[in-house]
Amino acid sequence: MTNHSETTGSSENGDISGAAEPGQADRASYGGPVAGDEHQVTLRTPAELADALPYLLGYRPEDSIVLAALRDRDGRGRFGGRARLGIPASADDWAGAAGQLVHGLVTGSERRGVRPEQMVAYLCQEPGPGETGRDVVERLRPLAQRLRVECGALDVPVVEALCISAGRFWSYCCDAETCCPAEGIPMGLPGTSVLAAAATYAGIQVRGSLRDLRARMLPWDHAAAVEQIAALDSAATTLVSRILDATGRSDVAEETLETADRIMRRLTEAPPVSGVPAQDLRDDQLLGHEEAAALILGLQDRTTRDRAAAWMEGDEAAPALRLWRALARRCVGPYGEHAAAPLTLAGWVAWSTGDELEAREALAMALGADPDYLFARLLHQACNEGLDPESVRRCLREGREGGGGTEDGMPDGGGYSGAPAQREAGEPPRGKLSGAQPPGRRRRPGSLAPADGVRRRARAQGHKPGAKTVRPRTPSGADRPGATRRGQGRSRASGTQAAGRKGACPDGMRTGEHGTEGDSERA
């Protein structure tokens, strides 16, 4: 089970009128703008709060703890930040999960300058074998109580706590049979409420579940996976040794970017199809096994990955995202760890284009594939912290436009404290982001990150087909969480370090040992 926390949405997505006490939420009036002050929606009952959940998150949560912060503004409360965490399978972990989620949301809101004053809690889980919705409610009751205790310890009362299961909802804050019967209250049909109508009018879309979103980036589990493994084995026998050689590494980088550029044009020119599954199937059919294998292996070089990350906006972003998703689906069998690179690129492009939901999921999946993948960690933390991706885009644009370079292949001048590949290799900062230029420019980087660790692993494993292949990436041990770098300061609460000057990239940040809003565990 992938269990990670996240914060979503702005602090202007709704409001609550009146100060409801626990057990009185059914008599409070909840309301607020769906998209702008001209669209006011009033929610008066727990049923309407339950119906509002997908619109607060932008998707329908499953197996989730969700907290929605409420704050007062000019006599009216408003929904603030939202946070979600997967429900741990073991009840022994519930106290820690509740503390992590509550602390992350409250401290994260404080960093944004608005402390929550009240909280609405949701527990969403479908019944297991032999269970009913009522059984789920009782089983999760200690978790709901733990959330209320953790919120109370921070002086943020929970005004309503709901359990949603089997198409019904229950309130943990009200036991009045007249409004909250023991058998629960049926949920309305999706899209039929006043809030749904207002959201549709305002152009707000609710996706399916996170499971549907993740499915677009999960490795194949059908017969074609065998052919893809064979193609990856074949590519590994030739590409890994070339990447370990300085000259060959430059050639592989150019070949990888040229291939990616060619396939992106192919995806752009493909006729459109209707429906997400059909779209992904079409993209899979347009990408050959050998092409996918060469790209997957080539992107294990972090400098090449950084250059590919420059396809992040405009007409390039959509085909790039489609390509990175398709490559993540091809990281099958023993090559599952290789998915960290395309998943990180998918997360970055999604974040750059404003889709924070897919960005968080893709980056969390990247960390599931490789928990030590620093670029994914940094982007995941930055996305969850609500930072502006423009700082990263600016660095990548400067790399693409780099006005000249030194003999070692690094662009001249300052303005950035180190490229992602440099930081992951433990190198000292040396100017702007290196190598992040469009494939059309044929400047070969003369100096790339060290690969001594890759050479040692390659000799140890021998690159036998079918064996777990060494990923030809630069060593990252010097820059893993917990390591420190001179000249950088640590920010409060989250353990994140940020580059001190305007325009610095999130690679100037570091995640702490215990993240409050962007922690991820291996699935």
Short mmCIF file of C-alpha atoms in Angstrom, two decimals:
data_model
loop_
_atom_site.label_atom_id
_atom_site.label_comp_id
_atom_site.label_asym_id
_atom_site.label_seq_id
_atom_site.Cartn_x
_atom_site.Cartn_y
_atom_site.Cartn_z
CA MET A 1 0.00 0.00 0.00
CA THR A 2 1.38 3.38 -0.94
CA ASN A 3 0.74 5.66 1.98
CA HIS A 4 1.60 9.28 1.51
CA SER A 5 0.21 12.56 2.69
CA GLU A 6 -0.62 15.55 0.58
CA THR A 7 -2.20 18.93 0.74
CA THR A 8 -4.49 20.07 -2.01
CA GLY A 9 -6.23 23.10 -3.28
CA SER A 10 -6.04 26.76 -2.42
CA SER A 11 -7.45 28.34 0.67
CA GLU A 12 -10.27 30.01 -1.24
CA ASN A 13 -12.37 27.06 -2.33
CA GLY A 14 -15.33 27.43 -0.02
CA ASP A 15 -16.52 28.78 3.28
CA ILE A 16 -18.54 27.94 6.33
CA SER A 17 -21.08 30.24 7.89
CA GLY A 18 -21.47 30.02 11.63
CA ALA A 19 -19.39 28.30 14.29
CA ALA A 20 -20.68 24.78 14.66
CA GLU A 21 -19.88 22.79 17.77
CA PRO A 22 -19.29 19.03 17.64
CA GLY A 23 -22.58 17.26 17.25
CA GLN A 24 -24.24 20.36 15.80
CA ALA A 25 -22.86 20.28 12.27
CA ASP A 26 -26.27 19.35 10.89
CA ARG A 27 -27.57 22.72 12.04
CA ALA A 28 -24.66 24.77 10.72
CA SER A 29 -24.71 26.46 7.34
CA TYR A 30 -21.74 25.67 5.15
CA GLY A 31 -21.24 27.62 1.97
CA GLY A 32 -18.89 29.48 -0.29
CA PRO A 33 -17.82 30.31 -3.81
CA VAL A 34 -17.19 27.44 -6.19
CA ALA A 35 -15.23 29.60 -8.63
CA GLY A 36 -15.33 33.26 -7.76
CA ASP A 37 -17.59 35.17 -5.44
CA GLU A 38 -20.50 35.09 -7.86
CA HIS A 39 -20.97 31.33 -7.34
CA GLN A 40 -22.13 30.82 -3.74
CA VAL A 41 -23.02 27.33 -2.57
CA THR A 42 -24.54 26.68 0.85
CA LEU A 43 -24.07 23.33 2.58
CA ARG A 44 -26.33 22.86 5.58
CA THR A 45 -26.16 19.16 6.46
CA PRO A 46 -23.65 16.33 6.84
CA ALA A 47 -25.13 14.88 3.64
CA GLU A 48 -24.07 17.96 1.72
CA LEU A 49 -20.64 17.89 3.36
CA ALA A 50 -20.25 14.27 2.28
CA ASP A 51 -21.28 15.15 -1.27
CA ALA A 52 -18.78 18.02 -1.30
CA LEU A 53 -15.72 15.84 -0.67
CA PRO A 54 -14.86 15.01 -4.32
CA TYR A 55 -15.13 18.69 -5.21
CA LEU A 56 -12.78 19.66 -2.39
CA LEU A 57 -10.13 17.22 -3.64
CA GLY A 58 -10.82 17.03 -7.37
CA TYR A 59 -11.18 13.23 -7.25
CA ARG A 60 -13.02 10.52 -5.32
CA PRO A 61 -10.80 9.26 -2.49
CA GLU A 62 -10.52 5.59 -1.59
CA ASP A 63 -9.07 4.06 1.59
CA SER A 64 -8.30 7.57 2.76
CA ILE A 65 -8.23 9.91 5.72
CA VAL A 66 -9.10 13.41 4.54
CA LEU A 67 -8.96 16.61 6.57
CA ALA A 68 -10.43 19.92 5.39
CA ALA A 69 -9.34 23.00 7.33
CA LEU A 70 -11.78 25.80 8.10
CA ARG A 71 -10.84 29.36 8.93
CA ASP A 72 -12.70 32.53 9.76
CA ARG A 73 -12.69 35.45 7.38
CA ASP A 74 -14.72 38.61 7.98
CA GLY A 75 -17.23 36.72 10.07
CA ARG A 76 -17.50 33.83 7.60
CA GLY A 77 -15.45 30.69 7.69
CA ARG A 78 -13.84 29.32 4.57
CA PHE A 79 -12.45 25.97 3.57
CA GLY A 80 -8.68 26.18 3.67
CA GLY A 81 -6.11 23.53 2.87
CA ARG A 82 -7.01 19.89 2.49
CA ALA A 83 -4.85 16.88 3.31
CA ARG A 84 -5.17 13.18 2.52
CA LEU A 85 -3.42 10.11 3.85
CA GLY A 86 -4.00 6.47 3.08
CA ILE A 87 -5.56 4.55 5.97
CA PRO A 88 -2.83 2.29 7.39
CA ALA A 89 -3.71 -1.40 7.26
CA SER A 90 -2.66 -1.91 10.89
CA ALA A 91 -4.56 -0.16 13.66
CA ASP A 92 -1.25 0.16 15.51
CA ASP A 93 -0.22 2.78 12.95
CA TRP A 94 -3.35 4.90 13.23
CA ALA A 95 -2.09 7.16 16.01
CA GLY A 96 1.07 8.00 14.08
CA ALA A 97 -0.86 8.56 10.85
CA ALA A 98 -3.38 10.84 12.55
CA GLY A 99 -0.62 12.87 14.19
CA GLN A 100 1.30 13.16 10.93
CA LEU A 101 -1.72 14.32 8.95
CA VAL A 102 -3.06 16.81 11.50
CA HIS A 103 0.37 18.28 12.21
CA GLY A 104 1.18 18.50 8.50
CA LEU A 105 -2.02 20.33 7.62
CA VAL A 106 -1.92 22.74 10.56
CA THR A 107 1.77 23.61 10.24
CA GLY A 108 1.50 23.81 6.46
CA SER A 109 -1.40 26.24 6.78
CA GLU A 110 0.58 28.28 9.30
CA ARG A 111 3.47 28.55 6.86
CA ARG A 112 1.00 29.98 4.36
CA GLY A 113 -0.07 32.55 6.92
CA VAL A 114 -3.55 31.20 7.83
CA ARG A 115 -3.97 28.91 10.82
CA PRO A 116 -7.03 26.60 10.72
CA GLU A 117 -9.67 27.30 13.35
CA GLN A 118 -11.84 24.24 12.79
CA MET A 119 -11.61 20.97 10.92
CA VAL A 120 -13.85 18.58 9.00
CA ALA A 121 -12.63 14.96 8.91
CA TYR A 122 -13.56 12.19 6.47
CA LEU A 123 -12.79 8.46 6.59
CA CYS A 124 -13.39 6.73 3.26
CA GLN A 125 -13.12 2.97 2.96
CA GLU A 126 -15.14 0.24 1.29
CA PRO A 127 -16.14 -2.88 3.29
CA GLY A 128 -13.80 -5.85 3.20
CA PRO A 129 -14.91 -9.46 2.69
CA GLY A 130 -17.80 -10.24 5.01
CA GLU A 131 -18.07 -6.64 6.22
CA THR A 132 -20.88 -4.13 5.98
CA GLY A 133 -20.65 -0.37 5.90
CA ARG A 134 -21.70 -0.29 9.54
CA ASP A 135 -18.83 -2.65 10.40
CA VAL A 136 -16.40 -0.25 8.72
CA VAL A 137 -17.77 2.66 10.76
CA GLU A 138 -17.23 0.85 14.04
CA ARG A 139 -13.83 -0.48 13.05
CA LEU A 140 -12.61 3.02 12.14
CA ARG A 141 -14.17 4.75 15.14
CA PRO A 142 -10.87 4.73 17.14
CA LEU A 143 -9.17 6.38 14.17
CA ALA A 144 -11.83 9.09 14.05
CA GLN A 145 -11.39 9.66 17.78
CA ARG A 146 -7.63 9.85 17.36
CA LEU A 147 -8.06 12.56 14.71
CA ARG A 148 -10.29 14.55 17.07
CA VAL A 149 -7.76 14.23 19.89
CA GLU A 150 -4.84 15.30 17.68
CA CYS A 151 -6.79 18.30 16.37
CA GLY A 152 -7.89 19.23 19.89
CA ALA A 153 -4.29 19.12 21.10
CA LEU A 154 -3.55 21.89 18.60
CA ASP A 155 -6.68 23.84 19.60
CA VAL A 156 -8.41 23.09 16.28
CA PRO A 157 -11.78 21.43 17.05
CA VAL A 158 -13.28 18.91 14.64
CA VAL A 159 -16.77 20.20 13.86
CA GLU A 160 -17.75 17.13 11.84
CA ALA A 161 -16.26 13.69 11.25
CA LEU A 162 -17.86 11.49 8.58
CA CYS A 163 -17.32 7.91 7.51
CA ILE A 164 -18.19 7.12 3.87
CA SER A 165 -18.57 3.47 2.96
CA ALA A 166 -20.74 1.24 0.76
CA GLY A 167 -22.60 4.17 -0.75
CA ARG A 168 -23.63 5.56 2.65
CA PHE A 169 -22.22 7.96 5.22
CA TRP A 170 -22.25 8.16 9.02
CA SER A 171 -21.40 10.96 11.42
CA TYR A 172 -19.06 10.36 14.36
CA CYS A 173 -20.10 13.69 15.89
CA CYS A 174 -23.85 13.17 16.00
CA ASP A 175 -25.79 10.19 17.30
CA ALA A 176 -29.30 11.62 16.96
CA GLU A 177 -31.42 8.94 15.31
CA THR A 178 -33.59 11.52 13.59
CA CYS A 179 -30.76 12.94 11.48
CA CYS A 180 -27.96 10.37 11.73
CA PRO A 181 -29.52 6.89 11.92
CA ALA A 182 -27.45 3.86 12.82
CA GLU A 183 -27.87 2.35 9.34
CA GLY A 184 -26.35 5.45 7.77
CA ILE A 185 -27.71 7.74 5.09
CA PRO A 186 -27.46 6.89 1.38
CA MET A 187 -25.15 9.10 -0.65
CA GLY A 188 -26.80 10.97 -3.50
CA LEU A 189 -26.09 10.00 -7.08
CA PRO A 190 -22.82 11.58 -8.25
CA GLY A 191 -23.34 14.84 -10.06
CA THR A 192 -26.93 15.41 -8.92
CA SER A 193 -26.43 17.85 -6.03
CA VAL A 194 -26.58 21.64 -6.08
CA LEU A 195 -22.84 21.70 -5.48
CA ALA A 196 -22.24 19.41 -8.45
CA ALA A 197 -24.30 21.68 -10.68
CA ALA A 198 -22.46 24.77 -9.47
CA ALA A 199 -19.09 23.08 -9.93
CA THR A 200 -20.00 22.02 -13.47
CA TYR A 201 -21.14 25.55 -14.26
CA ALA A 202 -17.84 26.88 -12.92
CA GLY A 203 -15.85 24.42 -15.05
CA ILE A 204 -14.61 22.30 -12.13
CA GLN A 205 -14.14 18.64 -13.02
CA VAL A 206 -14.01 15.70 -10.65
CA ARG A 207 -11.88 12.79 -11.79
CA GLY A 208 -12.37 9.19 -10.88
CA SER A 209 -10.36 7.63 -8.09
CA LEU A 210 -6.64 7.82 -7.48
CA ARG A 211 -6.54 4.17 -8.50
CA ASP A 212 -7.68 5.19 -12.00
CA LEU A 213 -5.02 7.89 -12.13
CA ARG A 214 -2.24 5.55 -11.03
CA ALA A 215 -3.34 2.90 -13.51
CA ARG A 216 -2.14 5.15 -16.33
CA MET A 217 1.44 4.87 -15.03
CA LEU A 218 1.59 1.32 -13.68
CA PRO A 219 3.76 -1.26 -15.51
CA TRP A 220 2.07 -3.62 -17.93
CA ASP A 221 0.75 -6.91 -16.59
CA HIS A 222 -0.22 -8.51 -19.92
CA ALA A 223 1.59 -10.71 -22.44
CA ALA A 224 3.39 -7.83 -24.19
CA ALA A 225 5.43 -7.31 -21.02
CA VAL A 226 7.55 -10.35 -21.93
CA GLU A 227 8.53 -8.76 -25.25
CA GLN A 228 9.35 -5.50 -23.49
CA ILE A 229 11.59 -7.27 -20.98
CA ALA A 230 13.48 -8.89 -23.85
CA ALA A 231 13.93 -5.49 -25.52
CA LEU A 232 15.18 -3.98 -22.25
CA ASP A 233 17.64 -6.85 -21.76
CA SER A 234 18.97 -6.34 -25.27
CA ALA A 235 19.28 -2.57 -24.86
CA ALA A 236 21.01 -2.95 -21.49
CA THR A 237 23.79 -5.11 -22.92
CA THR A 238 24.86 -2.29 -25.24
CA LEU A 239 23.71 0.98 -23.69
CA VAL A 240 24.96 0.54 -20.12
CA SER A 241 28.56 0.07 -21.18
CA ARG A 242 28.32 3.08 -23.51
CA ILE A 243 26.85 5.26 -20.76
CA LEU A 244 29.72 4.30 -18.48
CA ASP A 245 32.14 5.64 -21.08
CA ALA A 246 32.48 9.44 -21.24
CA THR A 247 32.34 9.66 -25.04
CA GLY A 248 29.68 7.01 -25.41
CA ARG A 249 27.61 8.67 -22.73
CA SER A 250 27.40 11.88 -24.73
CA ASP A 251 26.35 9.93 -27.82
CA VAL A 252 23.67 8.04 -25.90
CA ALA A 253 22.33 11.32 -24.50
CA GLU A 254 21.93 12.79 -27.99
CA GLU A 255 20.35 9.59 -29.32
CA THR A 256 17.93 9.45 -26.39
CA LEU A 257 16.76 13.03 -26.82
CA GLU A 258 16.45 12.70 -30.60
CA THR A 259 14.38 9.54 -30.20
CA ALA A 260 12.16 11.17 -27.60
CA ASP A 261 11.66 14.21 -29.83
CA ARG A 262 10.73 12.00 -32.79
CA ILE A 263 8.18 10.01 -30.76
CA MET A 264 6.66 13.16 -29.29
CA ARG A 265 6.03 14.42 -32.83
CA ARG A 266 4.50 11.05 -33.66
CA LEU A 267 2.17 11.28 -30.66
CA THR A 268 1.18 14.84 -31.59
CA GLU A 269 0.28 13.85 -35.15
CA ALA A 270 -1.77 10.80 -34.11
CA PRO A 271 -5.55 11.13 -34.61
CA PRO A 272 -7.45 11.74 -31.37
CA VAL A 273 -9.50 9.01 -29.71
CA SER A 274 -12.19 9.18 -27.05
CA GLY A 275 -11.65 7.97 -23.48
CA VAL A 276 -8.56 7.68 -21.30
CA PRO A 277 -8.02 3.90 -21.76
CA ALA A 278 -8.25 4.28 -25.54
CA GLN A 279 -5.81 7.19 -25.45
CA ASP A 280 -3.22 5.22 -23.50
CA LEU A 281 -3.66 2.19 -25.76
CA ARG A 282 -3.11 4.38 -28.83
CA ASP A 283 0.09 5.80 -27.31
CA ASP A 284 1.33 2.30 -26.49
CA GLN A 285 0.77 1.22 -30.10
CA LEU A 286 2.77 4.20 -31.36
CA LEU A 287 5.82 3.29 -29.26
CA GLY A 288 7.93 0.29 -30.25
CA HIS A 289 9.53 -2.04 -27.71
CA GLU A 290 13.08 -1.21 -28.84
CA GLU A 291 12.38 2.53 -28.82
CA ALA A 292 10.92 2.33 -25.32
CA ALA A 293 13.86 0.28 -24.06
CA ALA A 294 16.42 2.73 -25.47
CA LEU A 295 14.60 5.67 -23.91
CA ILE A 296 14.19 4.02 -20.50
CA LEU A 297 17.88 3.13 -20.32
CA GLY A 298 18.98 6.49 -21.70
CA LEU A 299 16.96 8.43 -19.11
CA GLN A 300 18.78 6.68 -16.27
CA ASP A 301 21.57 9.17 -16.93
CA ARG A 302 20.52 12.13 -14.83
CA THR A 303 22.00 14.79 -17.07
CA THR A 304 19.98 13.42 -19.98
CA ARG A 305 16.90 13.36 -17.75
CA ASP A 306 17.47 17.01 -16.82
CA ARG A 307 17.61 17.97 -20.49
CA ALA A 308 14.40 16.05 -21.17
CA ALA A 309 12.74 17.93 -18.31
CA ALA A 310 12.92 21.08 -20.46
CA TRP A 311 9.88 19.80 -22.40
CA MET A 312 7.61 21.29 -19.76
CA GLU A 313 5.37 23.94 -21.29
CA GLY A 314 3.62 25.10 -24.43
CA ASP A 315 3.03 22.62 -27.23
CA GLU A 316 5.78 20.33 -25.92
CA ALA A 317 4.22 19.58 -22.55
CA ALA A 318 1.25 17.40 -23.60
CA PRO A 319 3.16 14.96 -25.85
CA ALA A 320 6.01 14.84 -23.33
CA LEU A 321 3.61 13.85 -20.54
CA ARG A 322 2.08 11.17 -22.76
CA LEU A 323 5.54 9.81 -23.56
CA TRP A 324 6.66 9.71 -19.91
CA ARG A 325 3.45 7.89 -18.91
CA ALA A 326 3.97 5.37 -21.71
CA LEU A 327 7.58 4.75 -20.67
CA ALA A 328 6.54 4.23 -17.04
CA ARG A 329 4.12 1.55 -18.24
CA ARG A 330 7.04 -0.19 -20.02
CA CYS A 331 9.20 -0.51 -16.88
CA VAL A 332 8.13 -4.10 -16.38
CA GLY A 333 9.50 -7.09 -14.51
CA PRO A 334 13.02 -6.60 -13.12
CA TYR A 335 13.10 -3.08 -14.57
CA GLY A 336 10.53 -1.65 -12.14
CA GLU A 337 13.12 0.56 -10.44
CA HIS A 338 13.88 2.22 -13.79
CA ALA A 339 10.41 3.80 -13.68
CA ALA A 340 11.67 6.45 -11.25
CA ALA A 341 13.03 8.57 -14.13
CA PRO A 342 9.94 8.67 -16.41
CA LEU A 343 7.59 8.94 -13.43
CA THR A 344 9.55 11.91 -12.10
CA LEU A 345 9.44 13.56 -15.51
CA ALA A 346 5.69 12.90 -15.72
CA GLY A 347 5.23 14.43 -12.28
CA TRP A 348 7.31 17.45 -13.19
CA VAL A 349 5.42 18.16 -16.44
CA ALA A 350 2.07 17.70 -14.68
CA TRP A 351 3.11 20.14 -11.95
CA SER A 352 4.52 22.60 -14.46
CA THR A 353 1.22 22.61 -16.38
CA GLY A 354 -0.93 23.05 -13.26
CA ASP A 355 -2.09 19.48 -12.58
CA GLU A 356 -0.94 19.09 -8.99
CA LEU A 357 -3.01 15.95 -8.44
CA GLU A 358 -1.27 13.91 -11.14
CA ALA A 359 2.04 15.49 -10.18
CA ARG A 360 1.80 14.26 -6.60
CA GLU A 361 0.73 10.78 -7.63
CA ALA A 362 3.43 10.40 -10.27
CA LEU A 363 6.13 11.66 -7.90
CA ALA A 364 4.89 9.40 -5.09
CA MET A 365 5.02 6.45 -7.51
CA ALA A 366 8.56 7.46 -8.48
CA LEU A 367 9.56 7.33 -4.82
CA GLY A 368 7.83 3.97 -4.53
CA ALA A 369 10.02 2.71 -7.38
CA ASP A 370 13.16 4.23 -5.86
CA PRO A 371 12.88 5.86 -2.42
CA ASP A 372 16.34 7.42 -2.85
CA TYR A 373 15.55 9.22 -6.11
CA LEU A 374 16.40 12.74 -4.99
CA PHE A 375 14.88 14.69 -7.88
CA ALA A 376 11.49 13.08 -7.18
CA ARG A 377 11.85 13.81 -3.47
CA LEU A 378 12.60 17.46 -4.07
CA LEU A 379 9.78 17.96 -6.56
CA HIS A 380 7.30 16.06 -4.36
CA GLN A 381 8.18 18.22 -1.37
CA ALA A 382 8.03 21.43 -3.41
CA CYS A 383 4.65 20.50 -4.90
CA ASN A 384 3.21 19.66 -1.51
CA GLU A 385 4.61 22.86 -0.05
CA GLY A 386 2.65 24.84 -2.64
CA LEU A 387 5.74 26.38 -4.20
CA ASP A 388 5.58 28.00 -7.62
CA PRO A 389 7.02 25.74 -10.35
CA GLU A 390 8.03 28.84 -12.31
CA SER A 391 11.35 28.92 -10.43
CA VAL A 392 12.20 25.50 -11.87
CA ARG A 393 10.94 26.44 -15.32
CA ARG A 394 13.12 29.55 -15.25
CA CYS A 395 16.22 27.47 -14.56
CA LEU A 396 15.41 25.04 -17.35
CA ARG A 397 14.74 27.86 -19.80
CA GLU A 398 18.10 29.39 -18.93
CA GLY A 399 19.73 26.04 -19.61
CA ARG A 400 18.04 25.77 -23.01
CA GLU A 401 19.04 29.28 -23.95
CA GLY A 402 22.48 28.99 -22.28
CA GLY A 403 24.67 31.61 -23.79
CA GLY A 404 27.87 29.65 -24.24
CA GLY A 405 29.66 27.07 -22.17
CA THR A 406 33.00 26.29 -20.65
CA GLU A 407 35.37 23.59 -21.80
CA ASP A 408 33.93 21.17 -19.29
CA GLY A 409 30.49 21.51 -20.81
CA MET A 410 28.94 23.67 -18.10
CA PRO A 411 27.28 26.94 -19.12
CA ASP A 412 29.04 30.10 -18.07
CA GLY A 413 27.69 32.46 -15.45
CA GLY A 414 25.75 32.18 -12.24
CA GLY A 415 22.10 32.39 -11.31
CA TYR A 416 21.56 28.82 -10.17
CA SER A 417 23.18 26.93 -7.35
CA GLY A 418 23.49 23.61 -9.15
CA ALA A 419 21.70 21.36 -11.62
CA PRO A 420 19.66 18.37 -10.45
CA ALA A 421 22.23 15.92 -11.83
CA GLN A 422 25.06 17.76 -10.11
CA ARG A 423 23.31 17.78 -6.75
CA GLU A 424 22.41 14.10 -6.98
CA ALA A 425 26.02 13.31 -7.76
CA GLY A 426 27.21 15.29 -4.76
CA GLU A 427 29.09 17.79 -6.93
CA PRO A 428 29.66 21.38 -5.82
CA PRO A 429 27.44 24.00 -7.46
CA ARG A 430 28.85 25.20 -10.77
CA GLY A 431 26.64 27.77 -12.47
CA LYS A 432 23.36 27.35 -14.27
CA LEU A 433 21.46 24.20 -15.00
CA SER A 434 23.60 22.21 -17.39
CA GLY A 435 22.48 20.54 -20.54
CA ALA A 436 18.77 21.38 -20.32
CA GLN A 437 18.50 22.40 -23.94
CA PRO A 438 16.18 21.27 -26.72
CA PRO A 439 17.28 18.21 -28.68
CA GLY A 440 17.69 20.34 -31.78
CA ARG A 441 20.85 21.86 -30.34
CA ARG A 442 23.76 19.47 -30.81
CA ARG A 443 26.18 20.69 -28.14
CA ARG A 444 27.60 17.66 -26.37
CA PRO A 445 28.31 18.05 -22.68
CA GLY A 446 32.03 17.58 -22.26
CA SER A 447 31.89 16.73 -18.58
CA LEU A 448 29.19 14.67 -16.98
CA ALA A 449 28.56 13.52 -13.44
CA PRO A 450 30.84 10.78 -12.10
CA ALA A 451 29.87 7.20 -12.74
CA ASP A 452 32.37 5.29 -10.58
CA GLY A 453 29.60 3.74 -8.50
CA VAL A 454 27.84 2.58 -11.66
CA ARG A 455 31.04 0.98 -12.92
CA ARG A 456 31.50 -0.96 -9.69
CA ARG A 457 27.90 -2.20 -9.76
CA ALA A 458 28.20 -3.07 -13.44
CA ARG A 459 31.29 -5.21 -12.82
CA ALA A 460 29.59 -6.90 -9.87
CA GLN A 461 26.45 -7.83 -11.77
CA GLY A 462 27.95 -8.49 -15.17
CA HIS A 463 24.82 -7.23 -17.01
CA LYS A 464 23.42 -10.68 -17.61
CA PRO A 465 20.17 -10.54 -19.59
CA GLY A 466 17.21 -11.13 -17.34
CA ALA A 467 19.09 -10.01 -14.26
CA LYS A 468 18.24 -6.77 -12.53
CA THR A 469 20.21 -4.30 -14.58
CA VAL A 470 22.28 -1.54 -13.05
CA ARG A 471 20.68 1.81 -13.65
CA PRO A 472 23.42 4.01 -15.15
CA ARG A 473 22.88 7.00 -12.94
CA THR A 474 25.20 9.22 -11.00
CA PRO A 475 25.82 8.44 -7.32
CA SER A 476 23.39 10.15 -4.98
CA GLY A 477 24.63 9.13 -1.56
CA ALA A 478 26.11 12.52 -0.80
CA ASP A 479 22.79 14.24 -1.25
CA ARG A 480 20.30 11.88 0.32
CA PRO A 481 17.90 13.02 3.03
CA GLY A 482 19.73 13.77 6.24
CA ALA A 483 22.93 14.92 4.51
CA THR A 484 23.90 18.56 4.85
CA ARG A 485 25.59 21.02 2.54
CA ARG A 486 27.53 24.08 3.65
CA GLY A 487 26.11 27.44 2.74
CA GLN A 488 22.46 26.43 2.80
CA GLY A 489 19.96 27.21 5.54
CA ARG A 490 17.18 24.99 6.80
CA SER A 491 13.64 26.31 6.90
CA ARG A 492 11.34 25.73 9.82
CA ALA A 493 8.82 22.95 10.42
CA SER A 494 9.24 20.87 7.28
CA GLY A 495 13.00 20.38 7.35
CA THR A 496 13.29 21.82 3.85
CA GLN A 497 16.23 23.88 2.66
CA ALA A 498 15.53 26.54 0.09
CA ALA A 499 17.86 28.39 -2.21
CA GLY A 500 18.14 31.90 -0.89
CA ARG A 501 17.80 34.05 -3.97
CA LYS A 502 15.03 34.74 -6.40
CA GLY A 503 14.80 32.27 -9.24
CA ALA A 504 16.49 29.40 -7.44
CA CYS A 505 15.23 25.92 -8.20
CA PRO A 506 13.70 23.47 -5.73
CA ASP A 507 16.88 21.42 -6.08
CA GLY A 508 18.18 23.95 -3.60
CA MET A 509 15.74 22.42 -1.14
CA ARG A 510 16.10 19.27 0.86
CA THR A 511 13.49 17.09 2.46
CA GLY A 512 13.87 16.39 6.14
CA GLU A 513 13.97 12.98 7.71
CA HIS A 514 10.34 13.25 8.70
CA GLY A 515 8.29 15.08 6.06
CA THR A 516 5.02 16.59 7.26
CA GLU A 517 3.22 16.88 3.96
CA GLY A 518 5.13 14.96 1.34
CA ASP A 519 6.28 11.72 2.91
CA SER A 520 6.17 8.57 0.82
CA GLU A 521 6.74 4.92 1.59
CA ARG A 522 7.63 2.07 -0.71
CA ALA A 523 4.47 0.34 -1.97
#
